[in-house]
Amino acid sequence: MKLHWLLTGIFITLAGCTNPAANNSPTSTTTPLPPPPPPPGSIVAPQSSAESPNDTPAKDTPAGANSQTISELGIGSATVGMTLGELKEKLGKTAEFTVQSPYIVDFDAIAVSEAGTVQYYILYPAQTPLEDSDPIRFLLTDNPSYRTDTGVGPGTPLKQAEEVYGDATLSYSLGNEGREYVKFEKGPGKNIAFRLGAVGDNSLAGIYSTSTNEFQETNEYRETATIRSVLVDCRGQECAKPSN
């Protein structure tokens, strides 16, 4: 009987000393490795301390109060077509809605803030207050935490954005208060517009001809050219409430 227990104990001891490599088989329950870091040149929105620095970009984040994605549909939790009241209900008490009048020429805005920081603005024609039942037609952000699914947003150097979306064409129109915008050869979409320049600085990022034409366009720009803000709008389409 003593021999039986002795042999059993030796067997158990040997079983616990098997080759550690066996535990790395596909069927073992090891902790998964983090995904590889993003490729050079990409920019990923800042993440909270609870997230791994190598987590995937915000494009996989479902719509909600913490979404920081810019798309043709909207910015973060706000989408063009939804009503102001629907956005307030979606964000709940975590958000503040502050009217800024005037905001830019011809437009007033509602600044949507969370944790004391403006996330984005809801633009609407000046002197026509936006009611809770009104659809949102224009969304704008200059918050560098917000990015498209390829990592482009406010604060992105134009040269870096060009690596993602292809050749850039810069333009401005005196009929549009001289606001300078850039469009790219490959998108990202007709509902998204990128504005250039620094806040409070009317200097142009592009290098234009000396022509006095009202509309100017160029493919040349300064090394310091940077995306200032991103606008999402309906591009003339009817911003009706999206069907469920």
PDB file of C-alpha atoms in Angstrom:
ATOM      1  CA  MET A   1       0.000   0.000   0.000  1.00  0.00           C
ATOM      2  CA  LYS A   2       2.830   2.411   0.864  1.00  0.00           C
ATOM      3  CA  LEU A   3       4.461   1.600  -2.482  1.00  0.00           C
ATOM      4  CA  HIS A   4       1.200   2.428  -4.283  1.00  0.00           C
ATOM      5  CA  TRP A   5       0.984   5.931  -2.706  1.00  0.00           C
ATOM      6  CA  LEU A   6       4.679   6.529  -3.350  1.00  0.00           C
ATOM      7  CA  LEU A   7       4.325   5.738  -7.061  1.00  0.00           C
ATOM      8  CA  THR A   8       1.210   7.914  -7.306  1.00  0.00           C
ATOM      9  CA  GLY A   9       3.067  10.871  -5.763  1.00  0.00           C
ATOM     10  CA  ILE A  10       5.973  10.497  -8.198  1.00  0.00           C
ATOM     11  CA  PHE A  11       3.565  10.422 -11.159  1.00  0.00           C
ATOM     12  CA  ILE A  12       1.845  13.625 -10.048  1.00  0.00           C
ATOM     13  CA  THR A  13       5.199  15.359  -9.499  1.00  0.00           C
ATOM     14  CA  LEU A  14       6.407  14.418 -12.979  1.00  0.00           C
ATOM     15  CA  ALA A  15       3.129  15.550 -14.538  1.00  0.00           C
ATOM     16  CA  GLY A  16       3.633  19.013 -13.016  1.00  0.00           C
ATOM     17  CA  CYS A  17       7.158  19.274 -14.468  1.00  0.00           C
ATOM     18  CA  THR A  18       6.295  18.806 -18.104  1.00  0.00           C
ATOM     19  CA  ASN A  19       7.844  21.033 -20.775  1.00  0.00           C
ATOM     20  CA  PRO A  20       6.530  24.652 -20.329  1.00  0.00           C
ATOM     21  CA  ALA A  21       6.346  24.974 -24.103  1.00  0.00           C
ATOM     22  CA  ALA A  22       3.353  22.655 -24.024  1.00  0.00           C
ATOM     23  CA  ASN A  23       1.358  25.395 -22.331  1.00  0.00           C
ATOM     24  CA  ASN A  24       1.761  27.627 -25.369  1.00  0.00           C
ATOM     25  CA  SER A  25      -0.303  25.365 -27.604  1.00  0.00           C
ATOM     26  CA  PRO A  26      -3.320  26.934 -29.360  1.00  0.00           C
ATOM     27  CA  THR A  27      -5.669  25.260 -26.898  1.00  0.00           C
ATOM     28  CA  SER A  28      -4.059  26.768 -23.789  1.00  0.00           C
ATOM     29  CA  THR A  29      -5.610  29.788 -22.065  1.00  0.00           C
ATOM     30  CA  THR A  30      -2.652  32.174 -22.158  1.00  0.00           C
ATOM     31  CA  THR A  31      -3.070  35.966 -21.982  1.00  0.00           C
ATOM     32  CA  PRO A  32      -3.310  37.291 -25.570  1.00  0.00           C
ATOM     33  CA  LEU A  33      -0.549  39.563 -26.821  1.00  0.00           C
ATOM     34  CA  PRO A  34      -1.558  43.200 -27.544  1.00  0.00           C
ATOM     35  CA  PRO A  35      -2.052  44.080 -31.227  1.00  0.00           C
ATOM     36  CA  PRO A  36       0.928  45.602 -33.062  1.00  0.00           C
ATOM     37  CA  PRO A  37       1.365  49.411 -32.900  1.00  0.00           C
ATOM     38  CA  PRO A  38      -0.079  51.523 -35.744  1.00  0.00           C
ATOM     39  CA  PRO A  39       2.109  52.034 -38.838  1.00  0.00           C
ATOM     40  CA  PRO A  40       4.481  55.029 -38.917  1.00  0.00           C
ATOM     41  CA  GLY A  41       2.759  58.304 -39.809  1.00  0.00           C
ATOM     42  CA  SER A  42      -0.649  57.395 -38.420  1.00  0.00           C
ATOM     43  CA  ILE A  43      -2.243  59.272 -35.552  1.00  0.00           C
ATOM     44  CA  VAL A  44      -4.523  57.556 -33.080  1.00  0.00           C
ATOM     45  CA  ALA A  45      -6.886  59.486 -30.817  1.00  0.00           C
ATOM     46  CA  PRO A  46      -5.681  59.778 -27.199  1.00  0.00           C
ATOM     47  CA  GLN A  47      -6.903  56.919 -25.019  1.00  0.00           C
ATOM     48  CA  SER A  48      -7.914  56.754 -21.398  1.00  0.00           C
ATOM     49  CA  SER A  49      -5.599  55.230 -18.817  1.00  0.00           C
ATOM     50  CA  ALA A  50      -7.822  52.150 -18.714  1.00  0.00           C
ATOM     51  CA  GLU A  51      -6.964  51.303 -22.309  1.00  0.00           C
ATOM     52  CA  SER A  52      -3.825  49.755 -23.694  1.00  0.00           C
ATOM     53  CA  PRO A  53      -1.715  52.215 -25.756  1.00  0.00           C
ATOM     54  CA  ASN A  54      -1.786  49.675 -28.553  1.00  0.00           C
ATOM     55  CA  ASP A  55      -5.561  49.317 -28.717  1.00  0.00           C
ATOM     56  CA  THR A  56      -7.184  49.603 -32.136  1.00  0.00           C
ATOM     57  CA  PRO A  57      -8.223  53.096 -33.404  1.00  0.00           C
ATOM     58  CA  ALA A  58     -11.537  54.683 -32.542  1.00  0.00           C
ATOM     59  CA  LYS A  59     -13.176  53.470 -35.759  1.00  0.00           C
ATOM     60  CA  ASP A  60     -14.179  50.264 -33.973  1.00  0.00           C
ATOM     61  CA  THR A  61     -15.755  52.149 -31.070  1.00  0.00           C
ATOM     62  CA  PRO A  62     -19.552  51.904 -31.139  1.00  0.00           C
ATOM     63  CA  ALA A  63     -21.527  55.124 -31.262  1.00  0.00           C
ATOM     64  CA  GLY A  64     -21.914  56.539 -27.782  1.00  0.00           C
ATOM     65  CA  ALA A  65     -20.860  59.241 -25.397  1.00  0.00           C
ATOM     66  CA  ASN A  66     -17.184  58.243 -25.598  1.00  0.00           C
ATOM     67  CA  SER A  67     -16.925  57.868 -29.361  1.00  0.00           C
ATOM     68  CA  GLN A  68     -14.347  60.191 -30.923  1.00  0.00           C
ATOM     69  CA  THR A  69     -14.761  59.224 -34.559  1.00  0.00           C
ATOM     70  CA  ILE A  70     -15.306  61.607 -37.478  1.00  0.00           C
ATOM     71  CA  SER A  71     -17.258  60.108 -40.371  1.00  0.00           C
ATOM     72  CA  GLU A  72     -19.647  61.161 -43.135  1.00  0.00           C
ATOM     73  CA  LEU A  73     -22.459  60.501 -40.670  1.00  0.00           C
ATOM     74  CA  GLY A  74     -21.254  62.839 -37.959  1.00  0.00           C
ATOM     75  CA  ILE A  75     -18.783  63.557 -35.182  1.00  0.00           C
ATOM     76  CA  GLY A  76     -18.645  61.436 -32.057  1.00  0.00           C
ATOM     77  CA  SER A  77     -22.117  60.789 -30.680  1.00  0.00           C
ATOM     78  CA  ALA A  78     -23.727  63.433 -32.903  1.00  0.00           C
ATOM     79  CA  THR A  79     -24.960  62.584 -36.388  1.00  0.00           C
ATOM     80  CA  VAL A  80     -26.368  64.922 -39.020  1.00  0.00           C
ATOM     81  CA  GLY A  81     -30.098  64.426 -39.241  1.00  0.00           C
ATOM     82  CA  MET A  82     -30.719  63.603 -35.600  1.00  0.00           C
ATOM     83  CA  THR A  83     -32.490  66.297 -33.626  1.00  0.00           C
ATOM     84  CA  LEU A  84     -30.873  68.417 -30.950  1.00  0.00           C
ATOM     85  CA  GLY A  85     -33.225  66.853 -28.415  1.00  0.00           C
ATOM     86  CA  GLU A  86     -32.161  63.348 -29.421  1.00  0.00           C
ATOM     87  CA  LEU A  87     -28.510  64.242 -28.913  1.00  0.00           C
ATOM     88  CA  LYS A  88     -29.245  65.717 -25.476  1.00  0.00           C
ATOM     89  CA  GLU A  89     -31.064  62.523 -24.517  1.00  0.00           C
ATOM     90  CA  LYS A  90     -28.222  60.375 -25.853  1.00  0.00           C
ATOM     91  CA  LEU A  91     -25.512  62.212 -23.918  1.00  0.00           C
ATOM     92  CA  GLY A  92     -27.551  62.667 -20.763  1.00  0.00           C
ATOM     93  CA  LYS A  93     -26.321  64.802 -17.893  1.00  0.00           C
ATOM     94  CA  THR A  94     -22.652  64.282 -18.759  1.00  0.00           C
ATOM     95  CA  ALA A  95     -22.766  66.986 -21.447  1.00  0.00           C
ATOM     96  CA  GLU A  96     -23.210  70.750 -21.419  1.00  0.00           C
ATOM     97  CA  PHE A  97     -24.762  72.677 -24.317  1.00  0.00           C
ATOM     98  CA  THR A  98     -23.627  76.306 -24.526  1.00  0.00           C
ATOM     99  CA  VAL A  99     -24.830  78.767 -27.172  1.00  0.00           C
ATOM    100  CA  GLN A 100     -22.114  80.864 -28.821  1.00  0.00           C
ATOM    101  CA  SER A 101     -23.526  83.782 -30.790  1.00  0.00           C
ATOM    102  CA  PRO A 102     -21.968  84.825 -33.025  1.00  0.00           C
ATOM    103  CA  TYR A 103     -19.615  81.935 -33.778  1.00  0.00           C
ATOM    104  CA  ILE A 104     -18.436  82.694 -37.318  1.00  0.00           C
ATOM    105  CA  VAL A 105     -19.852  84.966 -39.990  1.00  0.00           C
ATOM    106  CA  ASP A 106     -23.428  83.904 -40.764  1.00  0.00           C
ATOM    107  CA  PHE A 107     -23.425  81.106 -38.177  1.00  0.00           C
ATOM    108  CA  ASP A 108     -24.109  80.710 -34.482  1.00  0.00           C
ATOM    109  CA  ALA A 109     -23.168  77.535 -32.646  1.00  0.00           C
ATOM    110  CA  ILE A 110     -23.899  75.305 -29.690  1.00  0.00           C
ATOM    111  CA  ALA A 111     -20.720  74.090 -28.021  1.00  0.00           C
ATOM    112  CA  VAL A 112     -21.102  70.527 -26.732  1.00  0.00           C
ATOM    113  CA  SER A 113     -18.775  69.977 -23.765  1.00  0.00           C
ATOM    114  CA  GLU A 114     -17.934  66.985 -21.601  1.00  0.00           C
ATOM    115  CA  ALA A 115     -15.667  67.071 -18.533  1.00  0.00           C
ATOM    116  CA  GLY A 116     -15.150  70.799 -19.130  1.00  0.00           C
ATOM    117  CA  THR A 117     -13.776  70.352 -22.669  1.00  0.00           C
ATOM    118  CA  VAL A 118     -15.565  71.304 -25.900  1.00  0.00           C
ATOM    119  CA  GLN A 119     -15.969  68.165 -27.986  1.00  0.00           C
ATOM    120  CA  TYR A 120     -17.618  69.688 -31.063  1.00  0.00           C
ATOM    121  CA  TYR A 121     -19.951  72.453 -32.212  1.00  0.00           C
ATOM    122  CA  ILE A 122     -23.426  72.332 -33.724  1.00  0.00           C
ATOM    123  CA  LEU A 123     -23.640  75.131 -36.293  1.00  0.00           C
ATOM    124  CA  TYR A 124     -26.846  76.786 -37.452  1.00  0.00           C
ATOM    125  CA  PRO A 125     -27.747  80.002 -39.324  1.00  0.00           C
ATOM    126  CA  ALA A 126     -27.210  83.119 -37.247  1.00  0.00           C
ATOM    127  CA  GLN A 127     -30.150  84.555 -35.336  1.00  0.00           C
ATOM    128  CA  THR A 128     -32.275  81.422 -35.854  1.00  0.00           C
ATOM    129  CA  PRO A 129     -32.084  79.554 -32.526  1.00  0.00           C
ATOM    130  CA  LEU A 130     -31.931  75.769 -32.784  1.00  0.00           C
ATOM    131  CA  GLU A 131     -34.812  74.074 -30.991  1.00  0.00           C
ATOM    132  CA  ASP A 132     -34.767  70.559 -29.541  1.00  0.00           C
ATOM    133  CA  SER A 133     -37.055  69.412 -32.369  1.00  0.00           C
ATOM    134  CA  ASP A 134     -34.766  70.772 -35.111  1.00  0.00           C
ATOM    135  CA  PRO A 135     -32.426  68.446 -37.040  1.00  0.00           C
ATOM    136  CA  ILE A 136     -28.670  68.961 -36.802  1.00  0.00           C
ATOM    137  CA  ARG A 137     -27.283  70.012 -40.172  1.00  0.00           C
ATOM    138  CA  PHE A 138     -23.698  71.094 -39.471  1.00  0.00           C
ATOM    139  CA  LEU A 139     -21.137  69.658 -37.037  1.00  0.00           C
ATOM    140  CA  LEU A 140     -17.625  71.015 -36.538  1.00  0.00           C
ATOM    141  CA  THR A 141     -14.733  70.050 -34.287  1.00  0.00           C
ATOM    142  CA  ASP A 142     -11.309  71.528 -33.610  1.00  0.00           C
ATOM    143  CA  ASN A 143     -10.669  69.031 -30.792  1.00  0.00           C
ATOM    144  CA  PRO A 144      -7.521  67.016 -31.702  1.00  0.00           C
ATOM    145  CA  SER A 145      -8.919  63.924 -29.962  1.00  0.00           C
ATOM    146  CA  TYR A 146     -11.384  63.440 -32.830  1.00  0.00           C
ATOM    147  CA  ARG A 147     -10.147  61.561 -35.911  1.00  0.00           C
ATOM    148  CA  THR A 148     -11.367  59.833 -39.025  1.00  0.00           C
ATOM    149  CA  ASP A 149     -10.963  56.062 -39.160  1.00  0.00           C
ATOM    150  CA  THR A 150      -7.545  56.598 -40.759  1.00  0.00           C
ATOM    151  CA  GLY A 151      -6.310  58.892 -37.987  1.00  0.00           C
ATOM    152  CA  VAL A 152      -6.725  62.343 -39.586  1.00  0.00           C
ATOM    153  CA  GLY A 153      -8.239  65.249 -37.686  1.00  0.00           C
ATOM    154  CA  PRO A 154      -7.577  68.664 -36.153  1.00  0.00           C
ATOM    155  CA  GLY A 155      -3.858  69.133 -35.629  1.00  0.00           C
ATOM    156  CA  THR A 156      -2.793  66.679 -38.329  1.00  0.00           C
ATOM    157  CA  PRO A 157       0.005  68.091 -40.530  1.00  0.00           C
ATOM    158  CA  LEU A 158      -1.229  68.446 -44.103  1.00  0.00           C
ATOM    159  CA  LYS A 159       1.729  66.454 -45.404  1.00  0.00           C
ATOM    160  CA  GLN A 160       0.733  63.534 -43.188  1.00  0.00           C
ATOM    161  CA  ALA A 161      -2.925  63.714 -44.253  1.00  0.00           C
ATOM    162  CA  GLU A 162      -1.777  63.660 -47.872  1.00  0.00           C
ATOM    163  CA  GLU A 163      -0.001  60.350 -47.242  1.00  0.00           C
ATOM    164  CA  VAL A 164      -3.367  58.903 -46.234  1.00  0.00           C
ATOM    165  CA  TYR A 165      -5.787  60.522 -48.697  1.00  0.00           C
ATOM    166  CA  GLY A 166      -3.597  61.343 -51.697  1.00  0.00           C
ATOM    167  CA  ASP A 167      -2.757  64.638 -53.376  1.00  0.00           C
ATOM    168  CA  ALA A 168      -4.137  67.742 -51.688  1.00  0.00           C
ATOM    169  CA  THR A 169      -5.806  70.698 -53.418  1.00  0.00           C
ATOM    170  CA  LEU A 170      -6.062  73.848 -51.325  1.00  0.00           C
ATOM    171  CA  SER A 171      -8.473  76.680 -52.032  1.00  0.00           C
ATOM    172  CA  TYR A 172     -10.136  79.752 -50.597  1.00  0.00           C
ATOM    173  CA  SER A 173     -12.801  82.153 -51.727  1.00  0.00           C
ATOM    174  CA  LEU A 174     -13.200  85.788 -50.773  1.00  0.00           C
ATOM    175  CA  GLY A 175     -16.928  85.196 -51.136  1.00  0.00           C
ATOM    176  CA  ASN A 176     -16.661  82.687 -48.278  1.00  0.00           C
ATOM    177  CA  GLU A 177     -14.859  85.049 -45.893  1.00  0.00           C
ATOM    178  CA  GLY A 178     -11.502  83.800 -47.211  1.00  0.00           C
ATOM    179  CA  ARG A 179     -11.810  80.505 -45.318  1.00  0.00           C
ATOM    180  CA  GLU A 180      -9.216  78.075 -46.619  1.00  0.00           C
ATOM    181  CA  TYR A 181     -10.080  74.413 -47.163  1.00  0.00           C
ATOM    182  CA  VAL A 182      -8.345  71.361 -48.559  1.00  0.00           C
ATOM    183  CA  LYS A 183      -9.743  68.413 -50.474  1.00  0.00           C
ATOM    184  CA  PHE A 184      -7.922  65.194 -51.223  1.00  0.00           C
ATOM    185  CA  GLU A 185      -7.648  62.924 -54.231  1.00  0.00           C
ATOM    186  CA  LYS A 186      -9.015  59.931 -52.302  1.00  0.00           C
ATOM    187  CA  GLY A 187     -11.646  61.197 -49.950  1.00  0.00           C
ATOM    188  CA  PRO A 188     -12.511  60.652 -47.221  1.00  0.00           C
ATOM    189  CA  GLY A 189     -16.070  61.634 -48.234  1.00  0.00           C
ATOM    190  CA  LYS A 190     -18.158  64.392 -49.757  1.00  0.00           C
ATOM    191  CA  ASN A 191     -19.769  65.260 -46.421  1.00  0.00           C
ATOM    192  CA  ILE A 192     -16.422  65.967 -44.738  1.00  0.00           C
ATOM    193  CA  ALA A 193     -14.541  69.253 -45.179  1.00  0.00           C
ATOM    194  CA  PHE A 194     -11.093  70.059 -43.753  1.00  0.00           C
ATOM    195  CA  ARG A 195     -10.330  73.667 -42.871  1.00  0.00           C
ATOM    196  CA  LEU A 196      -6.723  74.861 -42.694  1.00  0.00           C
ATOM    197  CA  GLY A 197      -4.880  77.524 -40.731  1.00  0.00           C
ATOM    198  CA  ALA A 198      -4.372  78.413 -37.092  1.00  0.00           C
ATOM    199  CA  VAL A 199      -7.072  79.787 -34.817  1.00  0.00           C
ATOM    200  CA  GLY A 200      -6.879  83.582 -34.755  1.00  0.00           C
ATOM    201  CA  ASP A 201      -4.405  83.633 -37.630  1.00  0.00           C
ATOM    202  CA  ASN A 202      -5.663  84.662 -41.062  1.00  0.00           C
ATOM    203  CA  SER A 203      -2.492  83.601 -42.868  1.00  0.00           C
ATOM    204  CA  LEU A 204      -2.929  81.021 -45.613  1.00  0.00           C
ATOM    205  CA  ALA A 205      -1.389  77.547 -45.624  1.00  0.00           C
ATOM    206  CA  GLY A 206      -1.324  77.384 -49.412  1.00  0.00           C
ATOM    207  CA  ILE A 207       1.076  79.124 -51.783  1.00  0.00           C
ATOM    208  CA  TYR A 208      -1.119  80.919 -54.309  1.00  0.00           C
ATOM    209  CA  SER A 209      -0.551  82.991 -57.418  1.00  0.00           C
ATOM    210  CA  THR A 210      -0.613  86.763 -57.241  1.00  0.00           C
ATOM    211  CA  SER A 211      -3.920  86.799 -59.111  1.00  0.00           C
ATOM    212  CA  THR A 212      -6.673  88.963 -57.660  1.00  0.00           C
ATOM    213  CA  ASN A 213      -9.403  86.455 -58.557  1.00  0.00           C
ATOM    214  CA  GLU A 214     -12.041  85.883 -55.880  1.00  0.00           C
ATOM    215  CA  PHE A 215     -11.435  82.123 -55.955  1.00  0.00           C
ATOM    216  CA  GLN A 216      -7.912  80.747 -55.610  1.00  0.00           C
ATOM    217  CA  GLU A 217      -6.657  77.152 -55.822  1.00  0.00           C
ATOM    218  CA  THR A 218      -3.241  75.520 -55.477  1.00  0.00           C
ATOM    219  CA  ASN A 219      -1.413  72.234 -54.881  1.00  0.00           C
ATOM    220  CA  GLU A 220       1.504  73.914 -53.125  1.00  0.00           C
ATOM    221  CA  TYR A 221       1.562  74.612 -49.426  1.00  0.00           C
ATOM    222  CA  ARG A 222       3.838  75.627 -46.589  1.00  0.00           C
ATOM    223  CA  GLU A 223       5.692  73.068 -44.499  1.00  0.00           C
ATOM    224  CA  THR A 224       3.718  74.195 -41.450  1.00  0.00           C
ATOM    225  CA  ALA A 225       0.307  73.600 -43.079  1.00  0.00           C
ATOM    226  CA  THR A 226      -1.987  71.892 -40.578  1.00  0.00           C
ATOM    227  CA  ILE A 227      -5.631  70.884 -40.469  1.00  0.00           C
ATOM    228  CA  ARG A 228      -7.399  73.322 -38.148  1.00  0.00           C
ATOM    229  CA  SER A 229     -10.919  71.888 -37.949  1.00  0.00           C
ATOM    230  CA  VAL A 230     -13.235  69.345 -39.562  1.00  0.00           C
ATOM    231  CA  LEU A 231     -16.790  70.069 -40.720  1.00  0.00           C
ATOM    232  CA  VAL A 232     -19.457  67.431 -41.400  1.00  0.00           C
ATOM    233  CA  ASP A 233     -22.644  68.540 -43.142  1.00  0.00           C
ATOM    234  CA  CYS A 234     -25.427  67.383 -45.415  1.00  0.00           C
ATOM    235  CA  ARG A 235     -23.921  68.901 -48.573  1.00  0.00           C
ATOM    236  CA  GLY A 236     -27.246  70.301 -49.664  1.00  0.00           C
ATOM    237  CA  GLN A 237     -29.153  67.093 -48.938  1.00  0.00           C
ATOM    238  CA  GLU A 238     -32.231  67.127 -46.773  1.00  0.00           C
ATOM    239  CA  CYS A 239     -31.162  66.469 -43.172  1.00  0.00           C
ATOM    240  CA  ALA A 240     -34.330  64.699 -42.194  1.00  0.00           C
ATOM    241  CA  LYS A 241     -34.440  62.496 -39.142  1.00  0.00           C
ATOM    242  CA  PRO A 242     -32.855  59.131 -40.105  1.00  0.00           C
ATOM    243  CA  SER A 243     -35.326  56.323 -40.424  1.00  0.00           C
ATOM    244  CA  ASN A 244     -35.069  53.574 -37.811  1.00  0.00           C
TER     245      ASN A 244
END
